[in-house]
C-alpha cells in the first residue's frame, strides 16, 4: 500500500468536479426539495458552488494561489457560508471549514489525513445541525461514507479503492433516507408525510463523495 498524496491541485479538482455535478443535478436536487422542503436545494447549492469556483479562479488570477490544503478548504467553506442561505449553507460551510482546520498548513494530505479531515467535517456538521443518524439529513450519507473510507484504509486499501467504497456507502445512505421520517430541518415539519421521499441534502452529499472518488486517489 502506498499513500496517494491529496495535494492542493487534487483538492481543487475535487471541488470543481463537485460544482459541475451540482450544476448537472440542480433540477433533481430542487425537485427532491420541492417534495419535502421549499424547492431551493438545487439553486442554493449551484449558487454556492459557482461562487466557490469563481473564488478559486480569482485567487489564482490575482497571483495569490491557494498553496495549502487548509487555505483552499477554508476558502471553499467561507465562500459557501457567504453565498448559500438556508440550512445547507452553514452546514456545508462548516463541513469545509472543519476539513480545512483538520488539514492545516500542508501542501498535501496523505490518505489518513484526508479521511481524518472528512471525518472532522462530519463532526462539524453534527455539532452544528444536531442531527442523529436516521433523522433523514445529509449526515445519513456522509457518516457511512466517512466510516467506509476509514475502515477501508485501515484494512489496507489504497485511497482510490477506499473512496470508491465510500461513494457506494454514500449512495446507499442516500437511498436509505427514502423510508425515513424527517426529524431535522424543514422536512421535519411534514412529519409522516416526509416518509417515501429521498433527502435532498443526502443526495448532494453523495455527489460530493462520488466527486472525490472520481478526482482523488489517483494521479490525473
Ligand atoms: P433549507 O432547508 O433551509 O431550504 P436546503 O434546501 O438548501 O436548505 O437544504 C436542505 C437539506 O439540509 C436537507 O435535505 C437536509 O439534508 C439538510 N439539513 C437540514 N437540517 C439539517 C440538520 N439540522 N442537520 C443536518 N442536515 C440538515
Ligand atoms: Mg430548501
XYZ file of C-alpha atoms and ligand atoms in Angstrom:
248
model
C 0.000 0.000 0.000
C 1.354 3.392 -0.893
C -0.116 6.651 0.235
C -1.520 8.783 -2.530
C -0.911 12.393 -1.847
C -4.007 14.567 -1.943
C -2.354 17.823 -2.819
C -3.828 21.272 -3.342
C -4.346 20.623 -7.071
C -6.238 17.420 -6.320
C -8.487 19.182 -3.800
C -9.100 21.919 -6.356
C -10.126 19.277 -8.937
C -12.460 17.691 -6.380
C -14.267 20.923 -5.583
C -14.588 21.849 -9.260
C -15.961 18.386 -10.092
C -18.487 18.726 -7.260
C -19.549 22.107 -8.659
C -20.064 20.506 -12.096
C -22.109 17.653 -10.624
C -24.248 20.073 -8.605
C -24.884 22.089 -11.756
C -25.851 18.955 -13.735
C -28.118 17.756 -10.921
C -29.562 21.129 -9.970
C -33.081 20.246 -11.128
C -33.009 16.877 -9.367
C -31.928 18.492 -6.072
C -34.650 21.116 -6.397
C -37.315 18.534 -7.294
C -36.378 16.475 -4.216
C -36.560 19.611 -2.070
C -39.915 20.558 -3.566
C -41.354 17.274 -2.254
C -40.277 17.755 1.386
C -38.917 21.305 1.624
C -39.056 24.621 -0.185
C -37.644 23.711 -3.606
C -34.355 25.582 -3.286
C -31.639 22.986 -2.576
C -30.551 22.825 -6.236
C -30.389 26.593 -6.659
C -28.778 27.038 -3.223
C -26.010 24.539 -3.947
C -25.479 25.686 -7.516
C -25.172 29.323 -6.457
C -22.739 28.387 -3.694
C -20.547 26.129 -5.782
C -20.462 28.580 -8.710
C -19.330 31.280 -6.287
C -16.731 28.859 -4.930
C -15.296 28.106 -8.371
C -15.187 31.872 -9.020
C -13.316 32.371 -5.727
C -10.782 29.674 -6.648
C -10.304 31.252 -10.089
C -9.936 34.709 -8.584
C -7.287 33.599 -6.105
C -5.091 32.213 -8.872
C -5.717 35.069 -11.309
C -4.702 37.600 -8.681
C -1.362 35.857 -8.278
C -2.090 34.649 -4.760
C -2.727 30.980 -5.389
C -4.022 28.891 -2.505
C -0.909 26.967 -1.574
C -2.051 24.791 1.313
C -4.840 22.255 1.726
C -6.117 24.180 4.737
C -6.202 27.500 2.872
C -8.068 26.007 -0.081
C -10.674 24.232 2.042
C -11.211 27.298 4.241
C -11.729 29.474 1.165
C -14.324 26.955 -0.033
C -16.031 26.958 3.370
C -16.111 30.738 3.715
C -17.460 31.182 0.179
C -20.147 28.555 0.754
C -21.218 30.158 4.056
C -21.483 33.595 2.491
C -23.271 32.513 -0.702
C -25.704 29.750 0.303
C -28.640 30.560 2.525
C -30.937 28.188 4.314
C -29.826 25.206 6.316
C -27.344 23.868 3.826
C -25.093 26.982 3.671
C -23.932 26.889 7.293
C -23.821 23.069 7.249
C -21.751 22.711 4.059
C -19.686 25.720 5.134
C -18.899 24.043 8.448
C -18.015 20.815 6.644
C -15.351 22.523 4.517
C -14.108 24.870 7.257
C -13.576 21.974 9.667
C -11.890 19.993 6.913
C -9.564 22.959 6.391
C -8.723 23.201 10.080
C -8.038 19.466 10.221
C -5.889 19.599 7.065
C -3.802 22.541 8.284
C -0.963 24.323 6.529
C 0.288 21.439 4.449
C 0.736 21.253 0.703
C -0.661 17.710 0.593
C -2.605 15.267 2.732
C -1.869 11.581 2.910
C -4.702 9.035 2.769
C -5.280 9.029 6.522
C -5.083 12.831 6.620
C -7.816 13.173 4.008
C -10.008 10.652 5.818
C -9.436 12.451 9.136
C -10.334 15.786 7.536
C -13.609 14.445 6.111
C -14.497 12.935 9.484
C -13.719 16.273 11.167
C -16.067 17.893 8.649
C -18.813 15.435 9.569
C -18.258 16.179 13.269
C -18.722 19.872 12.493
C -21.991 19.226 10.660
C -23.251 17.120 13.569
C -22.206 19.749 16.129
C -23.954 22.467 14.178
C -27.105 20.663 12.998
C -27.527 18.216 15.886
C -28.808 15.522 13.521
C -28.579 11.920 14.577
C -28.267 9.001 12.192
C -31.689 8.183 10.791
C -33.009 11.763 11.049
C -33.131 11.954 7.210
C -30.386 14.525 6.619
C -27.096 14.907 4.776
C -25.481 13.088 7.720
C -27.166 9.850 6.628
C -24.962 9.835 3.521
C -21.863 11.497 4.993
C -21.480 9.354 8.138
C -21.481 5.984 6.332
C -19.101 7.409 3.717
C -16.636 8.533 6.412
C -16.898 5.193 8.209
C -16.330 3.256 4.982
C -13.368 5.413 3.987
C -11.726 4.992 7.373
C -12.386 1.243 7.555
C -11.186 0.605 4.006
C -7.940 2.493 4.573
C -7.436 0.701 7.911
C -7.972 -2.591 6.091
C -5.136 -1.792 3.698
C -6.966 -0.382 0.686
C -5.418 2.448 -1.281
C -7.202 5.789 -1.466
C -8.833 5.141 -4.870
C -10.344 1.890 -3.717
C -11.355 3.306 -0.324
C -13.041 6.312 -1.931
C -14.921 4.032 -4.322
C -16.251 2.096 -1.320
C -17.080 5.393 0.427
C -19.000 6.604 -2.650
C -21.043 3.406 -2.709
C -21.756 3.847 1.010
C -22.860 7.445 0.422
C -25.212 6.285 -2.357
C -26.618 3.561 -0.109
C -27.028 6.071 2.736
C -28.780 8.496 0.381
C -31.211 5.788 -0.757
C -31.820 4.743 2.845
C -33.247 8.214 3.578
C -36.337 7.414 1.445
C -38.279 5.469 4.114
C -37.054 7.687 6.973
C -39.212 10.151 8.869
C -37.503 13.563 8.892
C -36.568 14.842 12.343
C -34.449 17.859 11.389
C -34.813 20.811 9.060
C -37.845 21.888 7.045
C -38.754 18.312 6.082
C -39.446 17.581 9.770
C -42.424 19.959 9.615
C -44.116 17.384 7.366
C -43.950 14.608 9.943
C -45.195 11.323 8.470
C -45.588 12.939 5.049
C -41.790 13.131 4.766
C -41.693 9.321 4.513
C -41.170 7.980 0.997
C -39.033 10.871 -0.266
C -35.256 10.979 -0.772
C -33.490 13.663 1.244
C -32.032 16.430 -0.947
C -29.019 17.074 1.315
C -28.094 13.383 1.423
C -28.326 13.450 -2.369
C -25.899 16.368 -2.733
C -23.508 14.734 -0.236
C -23.495 11.579 -2.390
C -22.449 13.815 -5.320
C -19.640 15.225 -3.158
C -18.275 11.797 -2.216
C -18.611 10.479 -5.773
C -16.714 13.557 -6.981
C -13.951 12.693 -4.501
C -13.815 9.127 -5.839
C -13.560 10.489 -9.379
C -10.807 13.017 -8.717
C -8.683 11.955 -5.739
C -6.669 8.872 -5.083
C -5.018 8.591 -8.449
C -2.801 10.819 -10.457
C -4.663 12.551 -13.312
P -33.398 24.800 3.577
O -33.931 23.570 4.257
O -33.098 25.889 4.534
O -34.271 25.216 2.439
P -31.672 23.446 1.727
O -32.930 23.133 0.982
O -30.571 24.015 0.902
O -31.975 24.390 2.964
O -31.102 22.117 2.391
C -31.950 21.127 2.911
C -31.104 19.973 3.404
O -30.354 20.365 4.541
C -31.916 18.779 3.879
O -32.237 17.930 2.800
C -31.015 18.108 4.890
O -30.186 17.122 4.288
C -30.119 19.237 5.352
N -30.409 19.592 6.734
C -31.402 20.376 7.189
N -31.323 20.498 8.537
C -30.253 19.748 8.927
C -29.626 19.468 10.182
N -30.093 20.005 11.324
N -28.536 18.664 10.192
C -28.068 18.148 9.044
N -28.592 18.377 7.821
C -29.677 19.167 7.773
Mg -34.746 24.006 0.864
